[in-house]
Amino acid sequence: MAALAHSRRPLPQAADDSFAADVVGGLQATPKRVPPKYFYDATGSQLFDRITEQPEYYPTRCEMRILQDHAGDIAKLIPAGAALVEFGSGSNKKARILLRAAPQIALYVPVDICAEMIEREAAEMRPDFPRLKVLPVAADITHDFALPPEAKAAPLRVGFFPGSTIGNFEPHEAAGFLRHAAKILGPGARLIIGADLIKPAEILNAAYNDAAGVTASFNLNLLTRINRELGGSFNLDGFEHHAFYNRERHRVEMHLASLRRQKAKVAGETIEFRAGETIHTENSYKYSIEKLAALARGAGWRPLQVWTDDHNYFSIQAFELTDEPPPVRAAE
Ligand code: AVJ
C-alpha cells in the first residue's frame, strides 16, 4: 500500500520520508500543524493557480500590475551581464516580465525544489529568450545550495523572490533566509522581493475565504494527499477550512478544523481529534514596508527602492548588499 502510494506520487517534492516524518510529527505535536510546502502536489499546484484567478485574491494581480508598470525602473538596478537568481520559482511568468525589460541580464537561474518543473519551464523559456542562458537549479531554497559556476562568474547576482513566499516563513526564518541569500548571491548583490502588505482585515479574510471555495479545496487537498501518499484515513467531510487574519501577529492563519471528535490513521499512527481542534496548515505574514526593511537591514541589505500598486496592497522592494558583514546574531 505504502509502496503503491509512493509510486503514484505525481511530482518529486521534498524527500518522501521527510513528508511522512513532518506530517506524523506535526500531527503528534500540540497544537497540531503541517508545513505549508506540502500543499503543492499536482492538484494543489493547480488549485493554487485557480486561487490566483479568484476575484477576492488580490496578491498575484497586484504584483503582476506592479511588475508591468515598473519593470523598466526595476531593470535600472540591474547591471550588464548580471545573473538573475529566482528563489522558489513556482512559475516563471513574473521573471519573464523582468527579463523582457532587462535584456542586459546574461543568465537566469530559477531555483526550485521541483526538478521536473523547472527543467520543463527552462526548456519552454529558451526559445523566447535566445540570448539568455537559462540554468535551472533543483534545490530547497531554505537550505544551502550552490550556484552554477557561470552564475558565480557573472559580474553580479540579483536575487528575485516574488509572490510573497517570504510570508510563509516565521519572521526569524525570513531573517535567516535574507542572510542566506546574502551569502549565496555574494558581494555587490541586489535583491528584489515581492511582499504582501498589512491591510484591513476584511480584505485579507475575503482573500483567503473566496466565495467559490477554491482556497477551502486547496487547504483540504492536504488531507487527500496525506490519504493517498501516507496511507491516511482522513474523512474529508469531518474537516472544515478556517482562515482568518490574526491582527496581533500580522498574519493570515489557515487551519483545518475537526467538526467532531474523531480519529484518523496516518502512516500507521492513530491521531485523535477533539471537536473543534485544528491542524494549523499555513501562516501568511503581512509586512509593512518599514518592517521588511528593518529585517533586511539586520541581514546586511540596504533598502534601495519600493514600488506598490494603487491601493497599497502589495509591494516590490529592492535591496543592495552592504559591504559590512551583518551583525552576528544569536542562534535562531
Ligand atoms: C503562495 C504563500 C504567497 O500566502 O497568499 C494562497 C499561499 N494560501 N491562499 C499566500 C496561499 C492560501 C500564498 N503564498
Coordinates of C-alpha atoms and ligand atoms in Angstrom, one line a residue:
M1 CA 0.0 0.0 0.0
A2 CA 2.7 2.4 1.0
A3 CA 4.8 1.4 -2.0
L4 CA 1.9 1.8 -4.3
A5 CA 1.1 5.3 -3.0
H6 CA 4.7 6.2 -3.3
S7 CA 4.9 5.1 -7.0
R8 CA 1.9 7.3 -7.8
R9 CA 3.4 10.5 -6.4
P10 CA 3.0 12.9 -9.3
L11 CA 6.0 15.2 -8.8
P12 CA 9.2 14.9 -6.9
Q13 CA 8.9 17.2 -3.9
A14 CA 10.9 17.0 -0.7
A15 CA 12.3 13.6 0.1
D16 CA 9.4 11.2 0.7
D17 CA 10.4 10.2 4.2
S18 CA 10.5 13.9 5.3
F19 CA 6.8 14.2 4.2
A20 CA 5.9 11.3 6.4
A21 CA 8.1 12.5 9.3
D22 CA 6.9 16.1 9.1
V23 CA 3.2 15.1 8.9
V24 CA 3.3 12.5 11.7
G25 CA 5.5 14.7 13.9
G26 CA 3.3 17.7 13.2
L27 CA 0.1 15.8 14.0
Q28 CA 1.5 14.4 17.2
A29 CA 2.5 17.9 18.4
T30 CA 0.3 20.4 20.3
P31 CA -1.2 22.4 18.6
K32 CA -1.3 20.1 15.5
R33 CA 0.4 21.5 12.4
V34 CA 1.6 20.6 8.9
P35 CA 4.1 22.8 6.9
P36 CA 2.5 24.7 4.0
K37 CA 5.1 23.5 1.5
Y38 CA 3.2 20.2 1.3
F39 CA 0.1 21.9 -0.3
Y40 CA 1.8 21.7 -3.6
D41 CA 1.3 18.3 -5.1
A42 CA 0.0 18.3 -8.7
T43 CA -3.6 19.0 -7.6
G44 CA -2.5 21.6 -5.0
S45 CA -0.5 23.5 -7.6
Q46 CA -3.5 23.6 -9.9
L47 CA -5.7 24.7 -7.1
F48 CA -3.2 27.5 -6.2
D49 CA -3.3 28.7 -9.8
R50 CA -7.1 28.8 -9.6
I51 CA -6.8 30.8 -6.3
T52 CA -4.8 33.4 -8.1
E53 CA -7.7 33.9 -10.5
Q54 CA -10.3 34.4 -7.8
P55 CA -11.7 38.0 -7.6
E56 CA -11.0 38.2 -3.8
Y57 CA -7.4 37.0 -4.1
Y58 CA -5.6 40.3 -4.9
P59 CA -1.9 39.5 -4.3
T60 CA -1.0 37.9 -7.7
R61 CA -2.9 40.6 -9.7
C62 CA -1.3 43.4 -7.7
E63 CA 2.2 42.0 -8.0
M64 CA 1.8 41.5 -11.8
R65 CA 0.5 45.1 -12.2
I66 CA 3.5 46.5 -10.3
L67 CA 5.9 44.5 -12.4
Q68 CA 4.2 45.5 -15.6
D69 CA 4.1 49.2 -14.6
H70 CA 7.6 49.4 -13.1
A71 CA 9.7 46.7 -14.8
G72 CA 11.7 49.4 -16.6
D73 CA 12.6 51.1 -13.2
I74 CA 13.5 47.7 -11.6
A75 CA 15.6 46.9 -14.6
K76 CA 17.7 50.0 -14.0
L77 CA 19.0 48.4 -10.8
I78 CA 20.5 45.5 -12.7
P79 CA 23.9 46.0 -14.3
A80 CA 25.0 44.4 -17.6
G81 CA 26.0 40.8 -17.6
A82 CA 24.2 40.1 -14.3
A83 CA 22.7 36.8 -13.3
L84 CA 19.1 36.8 -12.1
V85 CA 18.6 34.1 -9.4
E86 CA 14.9 33.4 -8.7
F87 CA 14.2 31.7 -5.4
G88 CA 11.4 29.1 -5.4
S89 CA 10.2 30.0 -8.9
G90 CA 6.9 28.1 -8.9
S91 CA 6.2 29.7 -12.3
N92 CA 8.5 32.0 -14.4
K93 CA 5.8 34.3 -15.6
K94 CA 6.9 37.1 -13.3
A95 CA 10.6 36.6 -14.2
R96 CA 9.6 36.8 -17.9
I97 CA 8.4 40.4 -17.4
L98 CA 11.6 41.4 -15.7
L99 CA 13.8 39.6 -18.3
R100 CA 11.9 41.4 -21.1
A101 CA 12.6 44.8 -19.5
A102 CA 16.2 44.0 -18.7
P103 CA 17.9 42.5 -21.8
Q104 CA 21.3 43.2 -20.2
I105 CA 20.7 40.1 -17.9
A106 CA 23.0 37.4 -19.2
L107 CA 21.9 34.5 -17.1
Y108 CA 18.7 33.3 -15.5
V109 CA 18.9 30.8 -12.6
P110 CA 15.5 29.6 -11.4
V111 CA 15.9 27.6 -8.2
D112 CA 13.1 25.3 -7.1
I113 CA 12.6 22.1 -5.2
C114 CA 10.7 20.5 -8.1
A115 CA 13.4 19.5 -10.6
E116 CA 11.0 18.3 -13.3
M117 CA 9.0 21.5 -13.3
I118 CA 12.0 23.9 -13.6
E119 CA 13.6 21.8 -16.3
R120 CA 10.3 21.9 -18.3
E121 CA 9.9 25.7 -17.7
A122 CA 13.5 26.3 -18.7
A123 CA 13.0 24.4 -21.9
E124 CA 9.9 26.4 -22.7
M125 CA 11.7 29.6 -22.0
R126 CA 14.9 29.2 -24.1
P127 CA 13.3 29.8 -27.5
D128 CA 11.6 33.0 -26.2
F129 CA 15.0 34.4 -24.9
P130 CA 17.6 33.2 -27.4
R131 CA 20.4 35.4 -25.9
L132 CA 19.7 34.4 -22.3
K133 CA 21.4 31.5 -20.6
V134 CA 18.9 29.6 -18.5
L135 CA 20.4 27.4 -15.9
P136 CA 17.8 25.8 -13.5
V137 CA 18.9 24.5 -10.1
A138 CA 16.9 21.9 -8.3
A139 CA 17.2 22.8 -4.6
D140 CA 15.3 23.6 -1.4
I141 CA 15.7 27.4 -1.1
T142 CA 15.5 27.1 2.7
H143 CA 18.7 25.0 2.7
D144 CA 22.2 25.8 1.4
F145 CA 22.7 25.3 -2.3
A146 CA 25.4 26.1 -4.8
L147 CA 25.0 28.3 -7.8
P148 CA 26.3 27.1 -11.2
P149 CA 29.9 28.2 -12.0
E150 CA 28.6 30.6 -14.7
A151 CA 26.4 32.4 -12.2
K152 CA 29.3 32.7 -9.8
A153 CA 31.5 34.1 -12.5
A154 CA 28.9 36.8 -13.5
P155 CA 29.9 40.3 -12.6
L156 CA 27.0 40.5 -10.2
R157 CA 24.0 38.4 -9.0
V158 CA 20.4 39.7 -8.5
G159 CA 18.1 37.7 -6.3
F160 CA 14.4 37.7 -7.2
F161 CA 11.9 36.4 -4.6
P162 CA 8.3 37.2 -5.8
G163 CA 4.9 36.0 -4.8
S164 CA 5.1 36.9 -1.0
T165 CA 6.5 33.5 -0.5
I166 CA 8.6 35.2 2.2
G167 CA 5.3 35.5 4.1
N168 CA 5.2 31.7 4.7
F169 CA 8.3 32.0 6.9
E170 CA 8.2 32.9 10.6
P171 CA 9.9 36.4 10.9
H172 CA 13.1 34.8 12.3
E173 CA 13.1 32.4 9.4
A174 CA 12.7 35.2 7.0
A175 CA 15.7 37.0 8.6
G176 CA 17.6 33.7 8.3
F177 CA 16.6 33.4 4.6
L178 CA 17.8 37.0 3.9
R179 CA 21.2 36.3 5.5
H180 CA 21.4 33.0 3.5
A181 CA 20.5 34.9 0.2
A182 CA 23.3 37.4 1.0
K183 CA 25.8 34.6 1.3
I184 CA 24.7 32.8 -1.9
L185 CA 24.5 36.0 -4.0
G186 CA 27.7 37.5 -2.8
P187 CA 29.4 40.9 -3.0
G188 CA 27.5 43.7 -4.7
A189 CA 24.3 41.7 -4.9
R190 CA 20.8 43.2 -5.3
L191 CA 17.6 41.5 -4.1
I192 CA 14.1 42.1 -5.4
I193 CA 11.3 40.8 -3.1
G194 CA 7.5 40.8 -3.6
A195 CA 5.8 41.1 -0.2
D196 CA 2.1 41.4 0.7
L197 CA 1.4 44.5 2.9
I198 CA -0.7 44.9 6.1
K199 CA -4.2 46.0 5.2
P200 CA -7.8 45.9 6.6
A201 CA -8.8 42.5 8.0
E202 CA -12.0 42.3 5.8
I203 CA -9.9 42.3 2.6
L204 CA -7.5 39.7 4.0
N205 CA -10.3 37.5 5.3
A206 CA -12.1 37.6 1.9
A207 CA -8.8 36.8 0.0
Y208 CA -8.4 33.6 2.0
N209 CA -12.1 32.7 2.0
D210 CA -13.1 33.1 -1.6
A211 CA -16.8 32.6 -2.4
A212 CA -16.1 29.8 -4.9
G213 CA -14.4 27.8 -2.2
V214 CA -11.2 27.3 -4.1
T215 CA -9.0 28.1 -1.1
A216 CA -11.0 25.7 1.0
S217 CA -10.4 22.9 -1.6
F218 CA -6.7 23.9 -1.6
N219 CA -6.5 23.5 2.2
L220 CA -8.5 20.2 2.3
N221 CA -6.4 18.8 -0.6
L222 CA -3.6 18.4 2.0
L223 CA -5.7 15.6 3.7
T224 CA -6.4 14.0 0.3
R225 CA -2.6 14.0 -0.3
I226 CA -1.9 12.5 3.1
N227 CA -4.6 9.8 2.5
R228 CA -3.0 8.9 -0.9
E229 CA 0.7 9.1 -0.1
L230 CA 0.9 8.2 3.6
G231 CA -2.0 5.7 3.8
G232 CA -4.1 8.2 5.7
S233 CA -7.7 7.6 6.7
F234 CA -9.0 11.2 6.9
N235 CA -12.7 11.6 6.3
L236 CA -12.8 14.9 4.3
D237 CA -16.4 15.6 5.5
G238 CA -15.1 15.7 9.0
F239 CA -12.9 18.8 8.5
E240 CA -13.6 22.4 7.6
H241 CA -11.4 25.2 6.1
H242 CA -10.8 28.0 8.6
A243 CA -8.8 31.1 7.6
F244 CA -8.6 34.4 9.5
Y245 CA -6.4 37.4 9.9
N246 CA -4.5 37.4 13.3
R247 CA -4.1 41.1 13.8
E248 CA -1.6 40.8 16.7
R249 CA 0.8 38.7 14.7
H250 CA 0.1 40.3 11.3
R251 CA -0.6 37.0 9.6
V252 CA -3.4 35.1 7.9
E253 CA -3.7 31.7 9.5
M254 CA -5.2 28.7 7.8
H255 CA -6.4 25.7 9.7
L256 CA -8.4 22.5 9.1
A257 CA -10.9 22.3 11.9
S258 CA -12.3 18.9 13.1
L259 CA -16.1 19.1 13.1
R260 CA -16.4 16.4 15.7
R261 CA -14.4 14.0 17.9
Q262 CA -12.7 11.6 15.6
K263 CA -9.6 9.6 14.9
A264 CA -7.5 9.2 11.7
K265 CA -4.7 6.9 10.8
V266 CA -1.5 8.3 9.2
A267 CA 1.5 6.1 8.3
G268 CA 0.4 3.6 10.8
E269 CA -0.1 6.1 13.7
T270 CA -3.5 6.9 15.1
I271 CA -4.2 10.6 15.6
E272 CA -7.1 11.8 17.8
F273 CA -9.0 15.0 17.3
R274 CA -11.3 16.8 19.8
A275 CA -14.4 18.5 18.3
G276 CA -13.2 21.9 17.1
E277 CA -9.5 21.0 17.3
T278 CA -7.5 22.3 14.3
I279 CA -4.5 21.4 12.2
H280 CA -2.6 24.7 11.6
T281 CA -1.6 24.4 7.9
E282 CA -0.3 27.9 7.0
N283 CA 0.8 31.3 8.1
S284 CA 0.9 34.1 5.5
Y285 CA 2.7 37.0 7.2
K286 CA 1.9 40.6 6.1
Y287 CA 4.6 43.2 6.3
S288 CA 4.8 46.9 6.4
I289 CA 7.5 48.4 4.2
E290 CA 9.4 49.5 7.3
K291 CA 9.2 46.1 8.9
L292 CA 10.6 44.3 5.9
A293 CA 13.3 47.0 5.5
A294 CA 14.3 46.5 9.2
L295 CA 14.5 42.7 8.7
A296 CA 16.6 43.1 5.6
R297 CA 19.0 45.7 7.2
G298 CA 19.6 43.2 10.0
A299 CA 20.7 40.7 7.4
G300 CA 23.1 43.1 5.7
W301 CA 20.8 44.5 3.0
R302 CA 20.3 48.3 2.4
P303 CA 16.8 49.3 1.1
L304 CA 17.0 50.9 -2.3
Q305 CA 13.5 51.4 -3.7
V306 CA 9.9 50.3 -3.2
W307 CA 7.0 50.0 -5.7
T308 CA 3.4 49.5 -4.7
D309 CA 0.0 49.2 -6.5
D310 CA -2.6 52.0 -6.4
H311 CA -4.3 50.5 -3.3
N312 CA -1.0 49.9 -1.4
Y313 CA -2.0 46.2 -1.1
F314 CA 1.3 44.7 -2.3
S315 CA 4.9 45.8 -2.6
I316 CA 8.0 45.1 -4.6
Q317 CA 11.1 46.1 -2.6
A318 CA 14.7 46.3 -3.8
F319 CA 17.8 46.0 -1.7
E320 CA 21.5 46.1 -2.1
L321 CA 24.1 44.1 -0.2
T322 CA 26.2 46.3 2.1
D323 CA 29.9 45.8 2.3
E324 CA 29.8 45.4 6.1
P325 CA 29.1 41.9 7.3
P326 CA 25.7 41.6 9.0
P327 CA 25.7 41.8 12.8
V328 CA 26.4 38.5 14.5
R329 CA 23.1 37.1 15.8
A330 CA 22.2 34.6 18.5
A331 CA 21.1 31.2 17.2
E332 CA 17.6 31.5 15.7
Ligands
AVJ1 C1 2.0 31.4 -2.1 C2 2.4 31.6 0.2 C3 2.0 33.6 -1.2 O1 0.1 33.1 1.4 O2 -1.2 34.0 -0.1 C4 -2.9 31.4 -1.0 C5 -0.5 30.8 -0.5 N1 -2.6 30.2 0.7 N2 -4.1 31.1 -0.4 C6 -0.3 33.1 0.3 C7 -2.0 30.8 -0.3 C8 -3.9 30.4 0.6 C9 0.1 32.1 -0.8 N3 1.6 32.2 -1.0

